[in-house]
Amino acid sequence: MNNNCEVCFYRSFLFDNLEKKEFALLSLARKEIDYKKGEIIVREGEKISDFLYLKEGLLKVYRTVGPRKEQIVGVAKPMDFVGLLSVFSKSNYQYSISTLEDSSVCAIPLDLVKQMVHSNGDFANTLLKKMSEMNDQILNARLDINLKNLRGRTAYILLMLSKEVYKSEKFDLPVSRKEIGELIDMRTENVIRILSEFRNDGIIKIEGKGIEIVDMERLEQISEFG
Amino acid sequence: MNNNCEVCFYRSFLFDNLEKKEFALLSLARKEIDYKKGEIIVREGEKISDFLYLKEGLLKVYRTVGPRKEQIVGVAKPMDFVGLLSVFSKSNYQYSISTLEDSSVCAIPLDLVKQMVHSNGDFANTLLKKMSEMNDQILNARLDINLKNLRGRTAYILLMLSKEVYKSEKFDLPVSRKEIGELIDMRTENVIRILSEFRNDGIIKIEGKGIEIVDMERLEQISEFG
DNA sequence: TGGGTATTATGATATATATCAAGATTGTTT
DNA sequence: AAACAATCTTGATATATATCATAATACCCA
């Protein structure tokens, strides 16, 4: 953990256009907080005071829909700027955020971000672009999922985890079967059933949370065509 | 149609923080284009050169998913800044846009908008807020729809048209039953069936495209609980 | 004005998905 | 280590939704 934003590895993704004195402000004002797996970072309804920014780990963004039902909006990895979701439109969080893995989050006072948007045009344009990209990604994921049947959705989520999150065909599921269901709109039992089906067809190997994708091509076909 | 953005009724929603000379630039650079109902304004894949802004009418934002299947992302009325969707993240449109009613659209060169973001901090913050609001709205609509059964979805779309678009319990459907299905993920036959069901239960009156909501409370209950 | 095409409509049937049930496994607390 | 809770698993069944078929009506245009 370093304490100077100017030399932070992640700066290039959003903060590349800041000036010396802005980096100084940022380094001073930001807080870096470490969370253990399973902790809740943000609760729906809480006041938004900071701009959150995932440095390391994996987050789950979700909302509570019934007394005991959750709907997962998305999973966010570093660089995903999940904090950008509705940060500029609402004064209170619409979604809760929890950690799926040990994570470390940078919190920058929202006022400071707005101030930098105001004073630094390049930063403003970069932020607009990042925000737009993130929203696109989330929306497109939902639209895609809506078109797929259960097999397609299950394949989709496995591919997403393999390609976007873990960059490996072998990984541990960061979530329970129930949570997978909440993410791609299906029942726990069906998630399990279809994973078993994939296993029986020799497409994946399963060992508890451990997944290995054996036949990537086949899985891509299923994701595409159901 | 007036030609000076400074005195345009709609300016207050986004362009309230511009300076005299920026209004002058805007008035000069923008184009106002009128479309008849059913025309296509933007085709998926086309280069984005302008920031589009609906002054009057109703738009449908959609994407083509199969050889002959469409998925409607949303319906946009004036003030909805539908053009903001992915304008800052992509260089080509991801979605098509067509008119559901006679419409008039303002087109502002994207370069000019970016330039104004750069030079005018208040404008930048306002734009961030509007963009965030629009994305929230679209995403929330999709998340809500996903939770509802077919009856709930059908009720939801009728309420949306009544409350948000036409501000009246009596209105003409701007879309076919097929398009309603594309918007809320259901089959044409089921849209028709459920509308008939609502009619038979005395909740709405139907006359071709004409809809009158008779029992608003009931419809709200159905939208909420299915 | 007619003939073609898209839309609206309803019924019968098939299919996908949810629900219910019950047991096995894993994880957590005392 | 025992006891409890949560998760995972599979099978049987119910339910919601899609699909197929057919007809009536509205709409377009040559």
Coordinates of C-alpha atoms (C1' of nucleotides) in Angstrom, one line a residue:
Chain A
M1 CA 0.0 0.0 0.0
N2 CA 1.5 3.3 -1.0
N3 CA 0.3 6.6 0.0
N4 CA 1.0 8.8 -3.0
C5 CA -1.6 8.7 -5.7
E6 CA 0.8 10.1 -8.2
V7 CA 2.9 7.0 -8.3
C8 CA 0.0 4.5 -7.8
F9 CA -0.2 1.8 -10.5
Y10 CA -3.9 2.4 -10.9
R11 CA -3.7 6.1 -11.5
S12 CA -3.5 5.8 -15.2
F13 CA -7.0 4.5 -15.5
L14 CA -8.7 7.6 -14.3
F15 CA -6.4 10.1 -12.7
D16 CA -3.9 10.5 -15.5
N17 CA -4.8 14.1 -16.2
L18 CA -4.4 15.5 -12.7
E19 CA -1.9 18.2 -11.9
K20 CA 0.8 18.1 -9.2
K21 CA -1.3 19.9 -6.7
E22 CA -4.3 17.9 -7.4
F23 CA -2.4 14.7 -6.7
A24 CA -1.3 16.2 -3.5
L25 CA -4.9 16.9 -2.5
L26 CA -5.9 13.5 -3.5
S27 CA -3.1 11.7 -1.7
L28 CA -4.1 13.7 1.4
A29 CA -7.8 13.3 1.3
R30 CA -8.3 9.7 0.2
K31 CA -8.5 6.8 2.5
E32 CA -7.6 3.3 1.7
I33 CA -9.6 0.7 3.6
D34 CA -9.1 -3.1 3.6
Y35 CA -12.0 -5.5 3.9
K36 CA -12.1 -9.2 4.6
K37 CA -14.1 -11.4 2.3
G38 CA -17.8 -11.2 3.0
E39 CA -17.9 -7.8 4.6
I40 CA -20.4 -5.2 3.7
I41 CA -18.9 -2.0 2.4
V42 CA -22.0 0.0 1.6
R43 CA -25.6 -0.5 2.6
E44 CA -28.5 0.5 0.4
G45 CA -29.9 3.9 1.6
E46 CA -26.7 5.2 3.2
K47 CA -25.5 8.6 2.3
I48 CA -23.0 8.8 -0.4
S49 CA -20.0 10.8 0.8
D50 CA -17.2 9.2 -1.1
F51 CA -16.2 8.1 -4.5
L52 CA -15.2 4.4 -4.1
Y53 CA -12.6 2.8 -6.2
L54 CA -11.6 -0.9 -5.9
K55 CA -7.8 -1.3 -5.9
E56 CA -7.8 -5.0 -5.2
G57 CA -10.3 -7.8 -4.7
L58 CA -13.8 -8.5 -5.9
L59 CA -17.1 -6.8 -5.1
K60 CA -20.7 -7.7 -5.4
V61 CA -23.2 -4.9 -6.0
Y62 CA -26.8 -5.9 -5.1
R63 CA -30.1 -4.7 -4.0
T64 CA -32.6 -6.2 -1.6
V65 CA -35.9 -6.8 -3.2
G66 CA -38.1 -8.7 -0.8
P67 CA -37.9 -9.4 2.8
R68 CA -35.2 -12.0 2.1
K69 CA -34.5 -11.8 -1.6
E70 CA -31.5 -10.2 -3.2
Q71 CA -30.9 -9.2 -6.8
I72 CA -27.3 -8.9 -7.8
V73 CA -26.6 -6.0 -10.2
G74 CA -23.1 -6.9 -11.0
V75 CA -19.7 -8.1 -9.9
A76 CA -16.9 -5.6 -10.0
K77 CA -13.2 -6.2 -10.2
P78 CA -10.4 -3.6 -10.0
M79 CA -10.7 -0.9 -12.7
D80 CA -14.4 -1.3 -12.8
F81 CA -15.3 1.8 -10.9
V82 CA -18.3 0.3 -9.4
G83 CA -18.6 3.3 -7.2
L84 CA -19.5 5.3 -10.2
L85 CA -22.9 3.7 -10.3
S86 CA -25.4 6.5 -9.4
V87 CA -22.8 8.4 -7.4
F88 CA -23.5 11.5 -9.3
S89 CA -27.2 11.2 -9.6
K90 CA -28.3 10.3 -6.1
S91 CA -27.4 11.4 -2.6
N92 CA -27.9 8.0 -1.1
Y93 CA -26.8 4.6 -2.3
Q94 CA -29.4 2.6 -4.2
Y95 CA -27.4 -0.6 -4.0
S96 CA -25.4 -2.4 -1.4
I97 CA -21.9 -3.5 -1.9
S98 CA -20.1 -6.3 -0.3
T99 CA -16.8 -8.1 -0.8
L100 CA -16.5 -11.5 -2.5
E101 CA -12.8 -11.6 -1.7
D102 CA -10.4 -9.8 0.5
S103 CA -10.5 -6.3 -1.0
S104 CA -8.9 -3.0 -0.7
V105 CA -10.8 0.1 -1.6
C106 CA -9.8 3.7 -2.1
A107 CA -12.3 6.3 -0.9
I108 CA -12.1 9.8 -2.2
P109 CA -14.4 12.5 -0.8
L110 CA -17.1 13.1 -3.4
D111 CA -16.8 16.8 -3.0
L112 CA -13.1 16.6 -4.0
V113 CA -14.0 14.7 -7.1
K114 CA -16.6 17.2 -8.1
Q115 CA -14.2 19.9 -7.5
M116 CA -11.7 18.3 -9.7
V117 CA -14.3 17.8 -12.4
H118 CA -14.9 21.5 -12.1
S119 CA -11.4 22.6 -12.4
N120 CA -9.9 20.1 -14.6
G121 CA -11.5 19.6 -18.0
D122 CA -9.4 16.6 -19.0
F123 CA -10.3 14.8 -15.9
A124 CA -14.0 15.6 -16.4
N125 CA -13.9 14.1 -19.9
T126 CA -12.1 11.0 -18.7
L127 CA -14.5 10.5 -15.9
L128 CA -17.5 10.9 -18.3
K129 CA -15.9 8.2 -20.5
K130 CA -15.3 5.8 -17.7
M131 CA -18.7 6.3 -16.3
S132 CA -20.3 5.7 -19.6
E133 CA -18.2 2.6 -20.2
M134 CA -19.2 1.1 -16.9
N135 CA -22.8 1.8 -17.4
D136 CA -22.7 0.3 -20.9
Q137 CA -21.1 -2.8 -19.5
I138 CA -23.6 -3.4 -16.8
L139 CA -26.6 -2.7 -19.1
N140 CA -25.3 -4.9 -21.9
A141 CA -24.7 -7.7 -19.5
R142 CA -28.3 -7.5 -18.3
L143 CA -29.6 -7.3 -21.9
D144 CA -27.5 -10.3 -22.9
I145 CA -28.6 -12.4 -19.9
N146 CA -32.3 -11.7 -20.6
L147 CA -31.9 -13.3 -24.1
K148 CA -30.4 -16.5 -22.9
N149 CA -32.0 -19.6 -21.5
L150 CA -30.7 -21.1 -18.2
R151 CA -28.0 -23.1 -19.8
G152 CA -26.8 -20.1 -21.7
R153 CA -26.8 -17.9 -18.6
T154 CA -24.8 -20.4 -16.6
A155 CA -22.3 -20.8 -19.4
Y156 CA -22.1 -17.0 -19.6
I157 CA -21.3 -16.5 -16.0
L158 CA -18.6 -19.2 -16.0
L159 CA -17.0 -17.6 -19.0
M160 CA -17.2 -14.1 -17.5
L161 CA -15.5 -15.3 -14.3
S162 CA -12.9 -17.2 -16.3
K163 CA -12.1 -14.5 -18.9
E164 CA -12.7 -11.2 -17.2
V165 CA -12.1 -11.9 -13.5
Y166 CA -9.6 -14.7 -13.1
K167 CA -8.0 -14.9 -16.5
S168 CA -7.7 -18.6 -16.2
E169 CA -9.8 -21.6 -17.2
K170 CA -9.4 -22.9 -13.6
F171 CA -10.7 -20.9 -10.7
D172 CA -12.7 -21.0 -7.5
L173 CA -16.2 -19.7 -7.6
P174 CA -16.3 -16.5 -5.5
V175 CA -20.0 -17.0 -4.8
S176 CA -22.4 -19.6 -3.8
R177 CA -24.8 -21.3 -6.2
K178 CA -27.5 -19.2 -4.7
E179 CA -25.7 -16.0 -5.5
I180 CA -25.0 -17.1 -9.1
G181 CA -28.8 -17.5 -9.4
E182 CA -29.3 -14.0 -8.0
L183 CA -26.9 -12.6 -10.5
I184 CA -28.4 -14.3 -13.6
D185 CA -32.0 -14.6 -12.6
M186 CA -32.4 -18.3 -11.9
R187 CA -33.1 -20.6 -9.0
T188 CA -30.4 -22.1 -7.0
E189 CA -31.5 -25.7 -7.8
N190 CA -31.3 -24.9 -11.5
V191 CA -27.8 -23.5 -11.2
I192 CA -26.7 -26.7 -9.5
R193 CA -28.5 -28.9 -12.0
I194 CA -27.0 -27.2 -15.0
L195 CA -23.5 -27.2 -13.5
S196 CA -23.9 -30.9 -13.0
E197 CA -25.1 -31.2 -16.5
F198 CA -22.0 -29.5 -17.8
R199 CA -19.9 -31.8 -15.7
N200 CA -21.6 -34.9 -17.0
D201 CA -21.1 -33.6 -20.5
G202 CA -17.4 -33.2 -19.9
I203 CA -17.5 -29.4 -20.4
I204 CA -16.3 -28.5 -16.9
K205 CA -14.9 -30.2 -13.8
I206 CA -16.3 -29.3 -10.4
E207 CA -14.8 -29.8 -7.0
G208 CA -16.9 -27.8 -4.5
K209 CA -16.2 -24.2 -5.4
G210 CA -13.5 -25.2 -7.7
I211 CA -14.3 -25.0 -11.4
E212 CA -12.2 -26.0 -14.4
I213 CA -13.4 -25.3 -17.9
V214 CA -12.4 -28.3 -20.0
D215 CA -14.2 -27.6 -23.2
M216 CA -14.1 -23.8 -23.6
E217 CA -15.4 -23.8 -27.2
R218 CA -18.5 -25.8 -26.2
L219 CA -19.2 -23.5 -23.3
E220 CA -19.0 -20.5 -25.6
Q221 CA -21.4 -22.1 -28.0
I222 CA -23.8 -22.8 -25.1
S223 CA -23.5 -19.2 -23.9
E224 CA -24.2 -18.0 -27.4
F225 CA -27.0 -20.3 -28.4
G226 CA -28.4 -21.8 -25.2
Chain B
M1 CA -38.8 26.1 -33.5
N2 CA -36.5 28.8 -32.2
N3 CA -33.0 29.1 -33.1
N4 CA -31.4 30.5 -30.0
C5 CA -30.5 28.0 -27.4
E6 CA -30.2 30.7 -24.7
V7 CA -34.0 31.2 -24.8
C8 CA -35.0 27.6 -25.5
F9 CA -37.4 26.2 -22.9
Y10 CA -35.3 23.1 -22.6
R11 CA -32.0 24.7 -21.8
S12 CA -32.6 24.6 -18.1
F13 CA -32.3 20.9 -18.0
L14 CA -28.8 20.7 -19.1
F15 CA -27.5 23.9 -20.5
D16 CA -28.2 26.2 -17.7
N17 CA -24.6 26.9 -16.8
L18 CA -23.3 28.0 -20.1
E19 CA -21.9 31.4 -20.8
K20 CA -23.0 33.9 -23.4
K21 CA -20.4 32.9 -25.9
E22 CA -21.0 29.2 -25.3
F23 CA -24.7 29.7 -26.1
A24 CA -23.7 31.5 -29.2
L25 CA -21.5 28.6 -30.3
L26 CA -24.2 26.2 -29.5
S27 CA -26.9 28.0 -31.3
L28 CA -24.6 28.1 -34.3
A29 CA -23.5 24.5 -34.3
R30 CA -26.6 22.7 -33.4
K31 CA -29.0 21.3 -35.9
E32 CA -32.6 20.7 -35.3
I33 CA -34.1 17.8 -37.3
D34 CA -37.8 16.8 -37.5
Y35 CA -38.7 13.2 -38.0
K36 CA -42.0 11.6 -38.8
K37 CA -43.3 8.7 -36.7
G38 CA -41.5 5.5 -37.6
E39 CA -38.3 6.9 -39.0
I40 CA -34.9 5.6 -38.0
I41 CA -32.7 8.3 -36.5
V42 CA -29.7 6.2 -35.7
R43 CA -28.6 2.8 -36.9
E44 CA -26.5 0.4 -34.7
G45 CA -22.9 0.7 -35.8
E46 CA -23.0 4.1 -37.2
K47 CA -20.3 6.6 -36.2
I48 CA -21.3 8.9 -33.3
S49 CA -20.7 12.4 -34.3
D50 CA -23.4 14.3 -32.5
F51 CA -24.9 14.5 -29.1
L52 CA -28.6 13.9 -29.6
Y53 CA -31.3 15.5 -27.5
L54 CA -35.0 15.0 -27.9
K55 CA -37.0 18.2 -27.9
E56 CA -40.3 16.7 -28.8
G57 CA -41.8 13.3 -29.5
L58 CA -41.0 9.8 -28.4
L59 CA -38.1 7.5 -29.2
K60 CA -37.4 3.9 -29.1
V61 CA -33.9 2.7 -28.4
Y62 CA -33.3 -0.9 -29.4
R63 CA -30.7 -3.4 -30.6
T64 CA -31.0 -6.2 -33.1
V65 CA -30.2 -9.5 -31.6
G66 CA -31.0 -12.2 -34.2
P67 CA -31.6 -12.0 -37.9
R68 CA -35.1 -10.7 -37.2
K69 CA -35.4 -10.2 -33.5
E70 CA -35.2 -6.9 -31.7
Q71 CA -34.7 -6.1 -28.1
I72 CA -35.9 -2.7 -26.9
V73 CA -33.6 -1.0 -24.4
G74 CA -35.9 1.8 -23.6
V75 CA -38.4 4.4 -24.6
A76 CA -37.3 8.0 -24.3
K77 CA -39.3 11.1 -24.0
P78 CA -38.1 14.7 -24.0
M79 CA -35.6 15.4 -21.2
D80 CA -34.5 11.8 -21.2
F81 CA -31.2 12.5 -22.9
V82 CA -31.3 9.2 -24.7
G83 CA -28.4 10.3 -26.8
L84 CA -26.2 10.1 -23.6
L85 CA -26.3 6.3 -23.8
S86 CA -22.7 5.3 -24.6
V87 CA -22.0 8.6 -26.4
F88 CA -18.9 9.1 -24.3
S89 CA -17.7 5.5 -24.2
K90 CA -17.9 4.3 -27.8
S91 CA -17.2 5.8 -31.1
N92 CA -20.0 4.0 -32.8
Y93 CA -23.6 3.5 -31.8
Q94 CA -24.4 0.3 -30.0
Y95 CA -28.1 0.8 -30.4
S96 CA -30.5 1.9 -33.0
I97 CA -33.0 4.7 -32.4
S98 CA -36.3 5.3 -34.1
T99 CA -39.3 7.5 -33.6
L100 CA -42.5 6.3 -32.0
E101 CA -44.1 9.6 -32.7
D102 CA -43.4 12.7 -34.8
S103 CA -40.2 14.0 -33.1
S104 CA -37.8 16.8 -33.2
V105 CA -34.2 16.3 -32.2
C106 CA -31.4 18.6 -31.5
A107 CA -28.0 17.5 -32.7
I108 CA -25.0 19.1 -31.2
P109 CA -21.5 18.2 -32.5
L110 CA -20.0 15.9 -29.9
D111 CA -16.7 17.7 -30.2
L112 CA -18.4 20.9 -29.1
V113 CA -19.9 19.1 -26.1
K114 CA -16.6 17.7 -25.0
Q115 CA -15.0 21.1 -25.5
M116 CA -17.7 22.6 -23.2
V117 CA -17.1 19.9 -20.6
H118 CA -13.5 20.8 -20.8
S119 CA -13.9 24.5 -20.4
N120 CA -17.0 24.8 -18.2
G121 CA -16.8 22.9 -14.9
D122 CA -20.4 23.5 -13.9
F123 CA -21.6 22.1 -17.2
A124 CA -19.4 19.1 -16.7
N125 CA -20.9 18.3 -13.3
T126 CA -24.4 18.8 -14.6
L127 CA -23.8 16.5 -17.5
L128 CA -22.3 13.9 -15.2
K129 CA -25.4 14.1 -13.1
K130 CA -27.8 13.8 -16.0
M131 CA -25.9 10.9 -17.5
S132 CA -25.8 9.1 -14.2
E133 CA -29.6 9.7 -13.7
M134 CA -30.4 8.4 -17.2
N135 CA -28.3 5.3 -16.7
D136 CA -29.8 4.6 -13.3
Q137 CA -33.3 4.9 -14.7
I138 CA -32.6 2.5 -17.6
L139 CA -30.9 -0.1 -15.4
N140 CA -33.5 0.1 -12.6
A141 CA -36.2 -0.4 -15.2
R142 CA -34.5 -3.6 -16.4
L143 CA -33.9 -4.9 -12.9
D144 CA -37.5 -4.2 -11.9
I145 CA -38.9 -5.9 -15.0
N146 CA -36.7 -9.0 -14.4
L147 CA -38.4 -9.5 -11.0
K148 CA -42.0 -9.4 -12.3
N149 CA -44.1 -12.0 -13.9
L150 CA -45.9 -11.4 -17.2
R151 CA -48.9 -9.7 -15.6
G152 CA -46.7 -7.5 -13.5
R153 CA -44.6 -6.5 -16.5
T154 CA -47.7 -5.6 -18.6
A155 CA -49.1 -3.6 -15.8
Y156 CA -45.7 -1.9 -15.3
I157 CA -45.5 -0.8 -18.9
L158 CA -49.0 0.6 -19.0
L159 CA -48.3 2.6 -15.8
M160 CA -45.1 3.9 -17.2
L161 CA -46.8 5.1 -20.3
S162 CA -49.6 6.6 -18.4
K163 CA -47.6 8.3 -15.7
E164 CA -44.3 9.1 -17.3
V165 CA -45.0 9.6 -20.9
Y166 CA -48.6 10.8 -21.4
K167 CA -49.5 12.0 -17.9
S168 CA -53.0 10.7 -18.4
E169 CA -55.0 7.6 -17.7
K170 CA -56.2 7.6 -21.3
F171 CA -53.7 7.4 -24.1
D172 CA -52.9 5.7 -27.4
L173 CA -50.2 3.0 -27.3
P174 CA -47.3 4.3 -29.3
V175 CA -46.2 0.8 -30.1
S176 CA -47.5 -2.5 -31.3
R177 CA -48.1 -5.5 -29.0
K178 CA -45.1 -7.0 -30.5
E179 CA -42.9 -4.1 -29.5
I180 CA -44.3 -4.1 -26.0
G181 CA -43.1 -7.7 -25.8
E182 CA -39.7 -6.7 -27.0
L183 CA -39.5 -4.0 -24.3
I184 CA -40.5 -6.2 -21.4
D185 CA -39.3 -9.6 -22.6
M186 CA -42.4 -11.4 -23.4
R187 CA -44.1 -12.9 -26.4
T188 CA -46.6 -11.0 -28.5
E189 CA -49.4 -13.5 -27.8
N190 CA -48.9 -13.1 -24.1
V191 CA -49.0 -9.4 -24.2
I192 CA -52.3 -9.6 -26.1
R193 CA -53.7 -12.2 -23.7
I194 CA -52.9 -10.3 -20.6
L195 CA -54.2 -7.0 -22.0
S196 CA -57.5 -8.9 -22.7
E197 CA -57.4 -10.3 -19.2
F198 CA -57.1 -6.8 -17.8
R199 CA -60.0 -5.7 -19.9
N200 CA -62.1 -8.6 -18.8
D201 CA -61.3 -7.9 -15.2
G202 CA -62.4 -4.3 -15.7
I203 CA -59.0 -2.8 -15.1
I204 CA -58.5 -1.2 -18.4
K205 CA -60.5 -0.4 -21.5
I206 CA -59.1 -1.2 -25.0
E207 CA -60.0 0.1 -28.3
G208 CA -57.3 -0.8 -30.8
K209 CA -54.3 1.2 -29.7
G210 CA -56.4 3.2 -27.3
I211 CA -56.0 2.4 -23.7
E212 CA -57.9 3.7 -20.7
I213 CA -56.8 2.7 -17.2
V214 CA -60.0 2.4 -15.2
D215 CA -58.7 0.9 -12.0
M216 CA -55.4 2.5 -11.4
E217 CA -54.9 1.1 -7.9
R218 CA -55.5 -2.5 -9.0
L219 CA -53.0 -2.0 -11.9
E220 CA -50.4 -0.7 -9.4
Q221 CA -50.9 -3.7 -7.2
I222 CA -50.5 -6.1 -10.2
S223 CA -47.3 -4.2 -11.2
E224 CA -46.0 -4.5 -7.7
F225 CA -46.9 -8.1 -6.8
G226 CA -47.7 -9.8 -10.2
Chain C
dT1 C1' -60.5 -0.5 -54.9
dG2 C1' -58.7 -4.7 -54.1
dG3 C1' -55.2 -7.8 -52.6
dG4 C1' -51.5 -8.4 -49.9
dT5 C1' -49.2 -8.0 -45.4
dA6 C1' -48.8 -7.0 -40.6
dT7 C1' -51.3 -6.8 -36.4
dT8 C1' -54.6 -8.4 -33.1
dA9 C1' -56.9 -12.2 -31.1
dT10 C1' -58.0 -16.8 -28.9
dG11 C1' -57.4 -21.7 -28.1
dA12 C1' -54.6 -26.0 -27.7
dT13 C1' -50.4 -27.9 -26.6
dA14 C1' -45.4 -28.2 -25.6
dT15 C1' -41.5 -26.8 -23.0
dA16 C1' -38.8 -24.4 -19.7
dT17 C1' -38.4 -23.1 -15.3
dA18 C1' -40.0 -22.9 -10.5
dT19 C1' -41.4 -25.2 -6.6
dC20 C1' -41.5 -28.8 -3.2
dA21 C1' -39.3 -32.6 -0.8
dA22 C1' -35.6 -35.0 1.3
dG23 C1' -31.0 -36.3 1.9
dA24 C1' -25.8 -35.5 1.8
dT25 C1' -22.2 -32.5 2.5
dT26 C1' -19.8 -28.7 4.3
dG27 C1' -19.1 -25.0 7.4
dT28 C1' -19.7 -22.7 12.0
dT29 C1' -20.5 -22.3 16.9
dT30 C1' -20.3 -23.7 21.6
Chain D
dA1 C1' -16.3 -33.1 19.3
dA2 C1' -21.2 -32.5 19.0
dA3 C1' -24.9 -29.9 17.3
dC4 C1' -26.7 -26.7 14.4
dA5 C1' -27.1 -24.1 10.3
dA6 C1' -26.2 -23.3 5.6
dT7 C1' -25.1 -25.0 1.3
dC8 C1' -25.2 -28.4 -2.2
dT9 C1' -27.5 -32.2 -4.6
dT10 C1' -31.1 -35.0 -7.0
dG11 C1' -35.7 -36.3 -8.1
dA12 C1' -40.7 -35.6 -8.7
dT13 C1' -44.2 -32.4 -9.7
dA14 C1' -46.5 -27.9 -10.6
dT15 C1' -46.8 -23.7 -13.0
dA16 C1' -45.7 -20.1 -16.1
dT17 C1' -44.5 -19.1 -20.4
dA18 C1' -43.5 -20.2 -25.3
dT19 C1' -44.9 -22.2 -29.3
dC20 C1' -48.1 -23.6 -32.8
dA21 C1' -52.3 -23.2 -35.3
dT22 C1' -56.0 -20.5 -37.1
dA23 C1' -59.0 -16.7 -37.9
dA24 C1' -60.4 -11.9 -37.8
dT25 C1' -59.3 -7.3 -38.3
dA26 C1' -56.7 -3.2 -39.6
dC27 C1' -53.3 -1.2 -42.6
dC28 C1' -50.6 -0.2 -46.8
dC29 C1' -49.9 0.5 -51.5
dA30 C1' -50.0 -0.3 -56.5

